[in-house]
Short mmCIF file of C-alpha atoms in Angstrom, two decimals:
data_model
loop_
_atom_site.label_atom_id
_atom_site.label_comp_id
_atom_site.label_asym_id
_atom_site.label_seq_id
_atom_site.Cartn_x
_atom_site.Cartn_y
_atom_site.Cartn_z
CA MET F 150 0.00 0.00 0.00
CA ARG F 151 1.82 3.07 -1.29
CA GLY F 152 0.52 6.47 -2.32
CA ILE F 153 -3.07 7.62 -2.76
CA ALA F 154 -5.65 6.07 -5.08
CA ALA F 155 -7.15 8.33 -7.74
CA VAL F 156 -10.65 6.93 -7.23
CA PRO F 157 -12.22 6.78 -3.75
CA SER F 158 -14.65 4.13 -2.53
CA TYR F 159 -16.87 6.77 -0.93
CA VAL F 160 -17.24 10.53 -0.46
CA VAL F 161 -18.08 12.31 2.80
CA MET F 162 -20.39 15.34 2.43
CA GLN F 163 -21.07 18.02 5.04
CA PRO F 164 -24.59 19.37 4.43
CA THR F 165 -24.29 21.75 7.39
CA THR F 166 -21.75 22.56 10.07
CA LEU F 167 -24.52 22.87 12.68
CA CYS F 168 -25.20 20.28 15.34
CA ASN F 169 -28.12 20.54 17.74
CA LEU F 170 -26.09 18.72 20.41
CA ASP F 171 -22.93 19.81 22.19
CA CYS F 172 -21.22 16.55 23.13
CA VAL F 173 -18.29 17.05 25.48
CA TYR F 174 -15.85 14.97 23.41
CA CYS F 175 -16.88 16.30 19.97
CA TYR F 176 -14.03 17.36 17.68
CA LEU F 177 -16.01 19.64 15.32
CA PRO F 178 -15.00 23.33 15.41
CA LEU F 179 -18.10 24.99 13.91
CA ARG F 180 -20.95 22.94 15.32
CA ALA F 181 -22.73 26.00 16.78
CA VAL F 182 -22.95 27.68 13.34
CA ASP F 183 -25.43 26.80 10.58
CA GLN F 184 -23.35 27.00 7.41
CA ARG F 185 -25.23 25.00 4.78
CA MET F 186 -23.86 23.42 1.65
CA PRO F 187 -25.08 25.08 -1.57
CA VAL F 188 -26.69 22.74 -4.09
CA ALA F 189 -23.96 23.74 -6.57
CA VAL F 190 -21.44 21.87 -4.41
CA ALA F 191 -23.49 18.67 -4.53
CA GLU F 192 -23.92 19.06 -8.29
CA ALA F 193 -20.17 19.37 -8.76
CA VAL F 194 -19.47 16.27 -6.64
CA ALA F 195 -22.21 14.27 -8.37
CA THR F 196 -20.61 14.99 -11.75
CA ALA F 197 -17.40 13.36 -10.54
CA VAL F 198 -19.13 10.49 -8.79
CA ARG F 199 -21.25 9.25 -11.71
CA PRO F 200 -18.46 7.48 -13.62
CA TRP F 201 -17.10 6.00 -10.40
CA ALA F 202 -20.54 4.68 -9.44
CA ALA F 203 -21.00 3.20 -12.93
CA SER F 204 -17.96 0.99 -12.30
CA GLY F 205 -19.25 -0.52 -9.06
CA ARG F 206 -20.70 0.11 -5.63
CA PHE F 207 -20.20 3.69 -4.44
CA SER F 208 -21.35 5.47 -1.28
CA VAL F 209 -22.02 9.07 -0.32
CA VAL F 210 -21.86 9.60 3.44
CA TRP F 211 -23.68 12.64 4.87
CA HIS F 212 -21.85 13.67 8.00
CA GLY F 213 -22.13 16.97 9.89
CA GLY F 214 -22.46 18.65 12.13
CA GLU F 215 -25.82 16.94 12.41
CA PRO F 216 -26.92 16.28 8.80
CA LEU F 217 -30.63 16.29 9.66
CA ALA F 218 -30.26 19.84 10.99
CA ALA F 219 -30.09 20.90 7.33
CA GLY F 220 -33.80 20.03 7.05
CA ARG F 221 -35.55 17.59 4.71
CA GLU F 222 -36.11 20.09 1.90
CA HIS F 223 -32.48 21.16 1.69
CA LEU F 224 -31.10 17.65 2.13
CA ALA F 225 -33.39 16.42 -0.65
CA ALA F 226 -32.02 19.15 -2.94
CA LEU F 227 -28.47 18.00 -2.13
CA LEU F 228 -29.32 14.36 -2.80
CA ALA F 229 -31.06 15.00 -6.12
CA PRO F 230 -27.98 15.50 -8.36
CA PHE F 231 -26.62 12.05 -7.50
CA GLY F 232 -29.55 10.12 -8.94
CA PRO F 233 -30.07 6.42 -8.16
CA ALA F 234 -26.54 5.19 -8.88
CA VAL F 235 -25.06 5.75 -5.41
CA GLU F 236 -25.80 4.49 -1.92
CA HIS F 237 -26.56 7.22 0.60
CA HIS F 238 -25.62 6.94 4.28
CA VAL F 239 -26.25 9.39 7.09
CA GLN F 240 -24.50 9.58 10.47
CA THR F 241 -26.96 11.12 12.91
CA ASN F 242 -27.49 11.63 16.63
CA ALA F 243 -31.13 10.52 15.97
CA THR F 244 -32.67 13.29 18.10
CA LEU F 245 -34.50 14.79 15.12
CA ILE F 246 -35.78 11.52 13.65
CA ASP F 247 -39.57 11.21 13.49
CA ASP F 248 -42.10 9.57 11.16
CA ALA F 249 -41.50 12.20 8.47
CA TRP F 250 -37.75 11.60 8.51
CA CYS F 251 -38.29 7.84 8.33
CA ALA F 252 -40.44 8.33 5.23
CA PHE F 253 -37.63 10.49 3.82
CA PHE F 254 -35.07 7.74 4.44
CA VAL F 255 -37.27 5.22 2.65
CA GLU F 256 -37.96 7.53 -0.29
CA HIS F 257 -34.28 8.25 -0.85
CA GLY F 258 -32.90 4.83 0.09
CA ILE F 259 -30.75 6.23 2.90
CA ARG F 260 -28.95 3.90 5.29
CA VAL F 261 -28.91 5.32 8.85
CA SER F 262 -26.17 5.10 11.48
CA VAL F 263 -27.00 6.36 14.98
CA SER F 264 -24.46 7.84 17.39
CA VAL F 265 -25.24 6.65 20.92
CA ASP F 266 -22.86 5.54 23.66
CA GLY F 267 -24.86 2.79 25.35
CA PRO F 268 -27.42 2.91 28.16
CA ARG F 269 -28.49 6.14 29.84
CA ALA F 270 -25.64 6.25 32.38
CA ARG F 271 -23.08 5.98 29.56
CA ASN F 272 -24.47 8.98 27.65
CA GLY F 273 -23.77 11.71 30.19
CA GLU F 274 -21.55 13.60 27.74
CA ARG F 275 -24.10 13.62 24.93
CA VAL F 276 -26.02 16.78 25.80
CA THR F 277 -28.09 19.48 24.15
CA ARG F 278 -26.87 23.04 23.64
CA GLY F 279 -28.55 23.84 26.95
CA GLY F 280 -26.55 21.12 28.70
CA ARG F 281 -29.49 18.75 29.15
CA PRO F 282 -29.15 14.99 28.58
CA ALA F 283 -30.04 13.99 25.02
CA TYR F 284 -30.61 10.30 25.73
CA ASP F 285 -34.41 10.27 25.74
CA ARG F 286 -34.52 12.14 22.44
CA ILE F 287 -32.06 9.66 20.94
CA LEU F 288 -34.26 6.75 21.99
CA THR F 289 -37.33 8.46 20.53
CA GLY F 290 -35.55 8.63 17.19
CA VAL F 291 -34.45 5.00 17.39
CA ALA F 292 -38.02 3.97 18.25
CA ALA F 293 -39.21 5.70 15.07
CA LEU F 294 -36.66 3.76 12.99
CA ARG F 295 -37.80 0.49 14.54
CA ARG F 296 -41.46 1.38 14.13
CA HIS F 297 -40.90 1.80 10.41
CA GLY F 298 -38.82 -1.34 10.13
CA LEU F 299 -35.69 0.56 9.07
CA PRO F 300 -32.38 -1.21 9.74
CA PHE F 301 -29.71 0.96 11.32
CA SER F 302 -26.11 0.86 12.48
CA ALA F 303 -24.79 2.29 15.73
CA LEU F 304 -21.58 4.09 16.64
CA ALA F 305 -20.50 4.39 20.27
CA VAL F 306 -17.71 6.42 21.87
CA VAL F 307 -15.97 4.84 24.87
CA SER F 308 -14.13 7.35 27.05
CA ARG F 309 -13.13 5.16 29.98
CA PRO F 310 -12.68 1.43 29.27
CA GLU F 311 -13.26 -0.59 32.43
CA PRO F 312 -14.10 -4.19 33.36
CA GLY F 313 -17.68 -5.14 32.57
CA LEU F 314 -18.27 -2.25 30.18
CA ALA F 315 -17.82 -4.20 26.95
CA THR F 316 -20.41 -6.80 27.95
CA GLU F 317 -22.79 -4.08 29.12
CA LEU F 318 -22.46 -2.24 25.81
CA TYR F 319 -22.83 -5.29 23.62
CA ASP F 320 -25.95 -6.48 25.47
CA TYR F 321 -27.40 -2.97 25.22
CA PHE F 322 -26.92 -2.78 21.46
CA LEU F 323 -28.41 -6.24 21.01
CA ASP F 324 -31.57 -4.94 22.70
CA LEU F 325 -31.43 -1.63 20.81
CA GLY F 326 -31.84 -3.50 17.55
CA CYS F 327 -28.92 -2.28 15.44
CA ASP F 328 -27.39 -4.67 12.94
CA VAL F 329 -23.89 -3.16 12.79
CA LEU F 330 -21.90 -1.70 15.69
CA GLY F 331 -18.73 0.40 15.67
CA ILE F 332 -16.80 1.25 18.83
CA ASN F 333 -14.51 4.30 19.01
CA ILE F 334 -12.20 4.83 21.96
CA GLU F 335 -12.34 8.58 22.58
CA GLU F 336 -9.69 10.46 20.59
CA THR F 337 -7.74 13.65 21.27
CA GLU F 338 -8.80 15.40 18.09
CA GLY F 339 -10.01 18.74 16.80
CA VAL F 340 -11.39 20.92 19.57
CA ASN F 341 -11.42 17.97 21.97
CA THR F 342 -8.11 18.36 23.77
CA ARG F 343 -8.77 15.84 26.55
CA THR F 344 -6.05 13.23 26.79
CA ASN F 345 -6.74 9.81 25.33
CA ALA F 346 -3.85 8.12 27.13
CA ARG F 347 -5.31 4.99 28.69
CA ASP F 348 -3.98 2.11 30.77
CA ALA F 349 -2.83 -0.56 28.33
CA ALA F 350 -4.21 -3.50 30.31
CA SER F 351 -7.64 -1.84 30.67
CA VAL F 352 -7.98 -1.17 26.96
CA THR F 353 -6.72 -4.61 25.95
CA GLY F 354 -9.10 -6.17 28.46
CA PHE F 355 -11.99 -4.13 27.09
CA TRP F 356 -11.44 -5.44 23.56
CA ALA F 357 -10.95 -9.02 24.80
CA GLU F 358 -14.19 -8.81 26.76
CA LEU F 359 -16.01 -7.40 23.73
CA VAL F 360 -14.89 -10.35 21.62
CA GLY F 361 -16.25 -12.71 24.25
CA ALA F 362 -19.61 -10.92 24.40
CA TRP F 363 -19.90 -11.00 20.62
CA ARG F 364 -18.98 -14.68 20.33
CA ARG F 365 -21.74 -15.62 22.78
CA ASP F 366 -24.38 -14.03 20.54
CA PRO F 367 -22.94 -12.78 17.21
CA ARG F 368 -26.14 -11.28 15.82
CA ILE F 369 -24.52 -7.87 15.37
CA HIS F 370 -21.77 -7.19 12.86
CA LEU F 371 -19.08 -5.84 15.15
CA ARG F 372 -16.87 -3.65 12.98
CA GLU F 373 -13.57 -3.67 14.84
CA VAL F 374 -13.70 -7.28 16.01
CA GLU F 375 -14.64 -8.74 12.65
CA TRP F 376 -11.85 -6.85 10.89
CA SER F 377 -9.37 -8.10 13.53
CA LEU F 378 -10.47 -11.70 13.10
CA ARG F 379 -10.26 -11.35 9.34
CA TYR F 380 -6.71 -10.07 9.65
CA ALA F 381 -5.69 -12.82 12.09
CA GLY F 382 -7.13 -15.44 9.74
CA ALA F 383 -5.23 -13.95 6.82
CA VAL F 384 -1.98 -14.01 8.80
CA LEU F 385 -2.49 -17.70 9.55
CA ALA F 386 -3.30 -18.37 5.90
CA GLY F 387 -0.30 -16.39 4.68
CA THR F 388 -2.50 -13.92 2.76
CA ALA F 389 -2.26 -10.84 5.01
CA ASP F 390 -0.54 -8.82 2.28
CA ASP F 391 -3.71 -9.07 0.21
CA LEU F 392 -5.97 -7.39 2.79
CA LEU F 393 -4.89 -3.77 2.51
CA PRO F 394 -5.51 -1.92 -0.76
CA ARG F 395 -2.56 -1.18 -3.03
CA ARG F 396 -3.07 2.55 -2.44
CA LEU F 397 -4.67 4.59 0.34
CA ASP F 398 -8.32 5.46 -0.16
CA PRO F 399 -8.38 9.27 -0.46
CA ILE F 400 -11.67 9.49 1.51
CA PRO F 401 -12.49 12.95 0.16
CA THR F 402 -14.47 15.04 2.62
CA VAL F 403 -16.35 17.84 0.91
CA GLY F 404 -17.05 20.68 3.32
CA HIS F 405 -20.13 22.87 3.28
CA ASP F 406 -18.28 25.37 1.06
CA GLY F 407 -16.97 22.82 -1.44
CA SER F 408 -13.44 22.56 -0.03
CA VAL F 409 -11.97 19.06 -0.19
CA VAL F 410 -9.86 17.49 2.55
CA VAL F 411 -8.43 14.04 1.85
CA LEU F 412 -7.59 11.08 4.09
CA SER F 413 -9.05 12.42 7.37
CA PRO F 414 -12.53 14.01 7.61
CA GLU F 415 -11.58 15.28 11.07
CA LEU F 416 -9.20 17.85 9.54
CA ALA F 417 -12.02 19.68 7.75
CA GLY F 418 -12.61 23.15 9.18
CA PHE F 419 -9.15 23.47 10.72
CA SER F 420 -6.06 25.34 9.59
CA ASP F 421 -2.40 25.55 10.53
CA PRO F 422 0.26 28.21 9.83
CA ARG F 423 2.43 25.61 8.10
CA TYR F 424 -0.25 23.87 6.03
CA GLY F 425 -3.07 26.36 5.57
CA ASP F 426 -6.61 24.98 5.81
CA PHE F 427 -5.61 21.38 4.89
CA SER F 428 -7.77 21.42 1.73
CA SER F 429 -6.49 20.16 -1.60
CA GLY F 430 -8.91 22.24 -3.67
CA ASN F 431 -12.54 23.24 -4.05
CA VAL F 432 -15.09 21.47 -6.24
CA LEU F 433 -16.67 24.79 -7.22
CA THR F 434 -13.49 25.70 -9.11
CA THR F 435 -11.75 22.36 -9.80
CA PRO F 436 -13.28 18.96 -10.69
CA LEU F 437 -13.09 16.51 -7.81
CA ALA F 438 -11.23 13.94 -9.92
CA GLU F 439 -8.56 16.54 -10.69
CA ILE F 440 -8.29 17.47 -7.00
CA LEU F 441 -7.75 13.83 -6.03
CA ALA F 442 -5.23 13.25 -8.80
CA GLY F 443 -3.10 16.08 -7.37
CA ALA F 444 -3.74 15.45 -3.67
CA GLY F 445 -0.30 13.97 -3.16
CA ARG F 446 1.19 17.39 -3.88
CA THR F 447 -0.62 18.96 -0.91
CA PRO F 448 2.26 19.69 1.52
CA TRP F 449 0.80 18.01 4.59
CA VAL F 450 -0.20 14.94 2.56
CA GLY F 451 3.40 14.41 1.47
CA GLU F 452 4.49 14.64 5.09
CA PHE F 453 1.84 12.11 6.09
CA LEU F 454 2.98 9.65 3.41
CA THR F 455 6.51 9.95 4.81
CA GLY F 456 5.07 8.99 8.19
CA VAL F 457 3.29 5.99 6.67
CA GLU F 458 6.62 4.74 5.32
CA ALA F 459 8.16 5.22 8.77
CA CYS F 460 5.37 3.08 10.22
CA ARG F 461 5.92 0.44 7.56
CA SER F 462 9.58 0.12 8.49
CA SER F 463 9.20 0.28 12.27
CA CYS F 464 5.83 -1.11 13.38
CA PRO F 465 4.91 -4.82 13.46
CA TYR F 466 1.23 -3.84 13.35
CA PHE F 467 1.49 -2.02 10.01
CA GLY F 468 -0.24 -4.80 8.09
CA PHE F 469 -3.21 -4.45 10.41
CA CYS F 470 -3.72 -0.68 10.33
CA GLY F 471 -1.86 0.51 7.22
CA GLY F 472 -0.19 3.42 8.95
CA GLY F 473 -2.97 5.00 10.98
CA HIS F 474 -4.90 8.22 10.39
CA ALA F 475 -3.55 11.62 9.48
CA ALA F 476 -5.74 13.57 11.89
CA ASN F 477 -4.64 11.53 14.89
CA ARG F 478 -0.98 12.23 14.10
CA TYR F 479 -1.60 15.94 13.67
CA PHE F 480 -3.72 16.51 16.77
CA GLU F 481 -1.61 14.27 19.02
CA LEU F 482 1.90 14.92 17.69
CA GLY F 483 1.56 18.31 16.03
CA ARG F 484 2.81 16.99 12.69
CA PHE F 485 2.04 14.29 10.13
CA ASP F 486 5.28 12.32 9.80
CA GLY F 487 5.34 10.92 13.33
CA THR F 488 4.49 7.30 13.93
CA GLU F 489 2.77 5.75 16.93
CA THR F 490 -0.06 7.68 18.60
CA GLU F 491 -2.37 7.00 21.54
CA HIS F 492 -5.07 6.32 18.96
CA CYS F 493 -2.82 3.64 17.44
CA ARG F 494 -2.33 2.10 20.85
CA ASN F 495 -5.98 2.17 21.92
CA SER F 496 -7.77 1.32 18.69
CA LYS F 497 -5.27 -0.72 16.68
CA ILE F 498 -2.52 -2.32 18.78
CA ARG F 499 -4.61 -3.07 21.88
CA LEU F 500 -7.58 -4.06 19.77
CA LEU F 501 -5.58 -6.77 18.03
CA GLU F 502 -3.92 -7.78 21.29
CA GLY F 503 -7.34 -8.02 22.93
CA VAL F 504 -8.59 -10.35 20.21
CA LEU F 505 -5.48 -12.51 20.63
CA GLU F 506 -5.83 -12.43 24.43
CA HIS F 507 -9.38 -13.74 24.13
CA ALA F 508 -8.19 -16.47 21.77
CA ARG F 509 -5.43 -17.54 24.17
CA ASP F 510 -7.79 -17.60 27.15
CA HIS F 511 -10.37 -19.69 25.30
CA GLU F 512 -8.23 -22.02 23.19
CA SER F 513 -9.09 -25.71 23.35
CA PRO F 514 -6.70 -27.83 25.43
CA ALA F 515 -4.31 -29.99 23.42
CA ALA F 516 -5.55 -33.44 22.64
#
C-alpha cells in the first residue's frame, strides 16, 4: 500500500456545520454555526461520482455537524444531483428523527447510522446546547426507525474502558436492535483536547471482553472485532498482504463550502500556519477527480505519506492498520510524519492484542 488512489470508494459530504447537540468529546469546530452546503457543491461532486458509481458500488456519506439539521427540503435538494446510482448513508445523533424523517429515508434509500454511547448512564456527555441529557430524544428517534422497520447501524464512543463495560455495551446494542456496531475509543482530536492516554491493560481487556460478548451471541456485525479476526485469519493463511488496498483510499471530505480534505474528515474546518486549511482544492473551481489526482502534492499529505513509510519500516502492526490516520498524528503529535499515537495504541494495537488475548484464554486444550 503506497501512495493515494485516484478513485475513492466513498465521499463524505457536510450538508451543514450545525449540530443541535454539544457533546463534550466532539471534535467539530463549527458545530454551533449553521453553514449550509449550496446545491452547486453537490452538483459538482455528483458529476465526478457518476463514472465511479458506474464501475461498481459507491457510497455518499452525509456527516455533519448533524446532517438532519439541514432540514428535509435542503437535504433532498443536495441528494437529487446524485440520482439512483449511489448508496446514501447518514451519520446522525437521531434526536430529530420522526415519522416524516423515516419516510424520507425510505424515499431516498438512505442507510442510517446512529451515534449513541450505550445505556443512559453511559451517555452523560451527549447533551443538548442547553446542557441537558439527550438520551431520551435519541431513543425516541431510534423507536421511530424500529417502528418503520428501518435497519440501522450504531456508533459508540468509549471514554473510559473498564471491566464489565464491553459486555454491558454489547448487550445494550443487542436490545437496541442495530445490525452493525462500531466502537470508538475517545480520541484527542479537533477541539477535543482531553487526553486519550489509557492504561494498556484496561484497553486490551476491554477489547478481549467485547470479543467474548460478541462470540456468545454474534447477531450484530461488530466492525472492529470482525476486521481483527479477518486479519488474524489472513496471517495464519499467509494472505495478510492481500488485505490492505494497493493505495490509500483518499476518503475525500467535501465541506459545506466545497473545499476538499483528503484522508481524514476530522481535519475539515481546521487550519495551521504551516499547512493552511488542509484542503487540496474546491469542487466549485476544480473537478473533484482533478483534485484527487493532485492530492499527493498537498504539503501536509506528502508529510503524512513519509510517516506511513516510517510506520511500515518500524511497526509490526502495520499490516493491520496501514499506517494509521492523518488527523490523529496531527492533533496528538503536532505533525504528520510521526508514527505511533495514543489512537494507534488504543484502537489498533490493543484491539488486536485483545482479540489474541481472548483467543489464548479460550483455546481448546491440546488433545
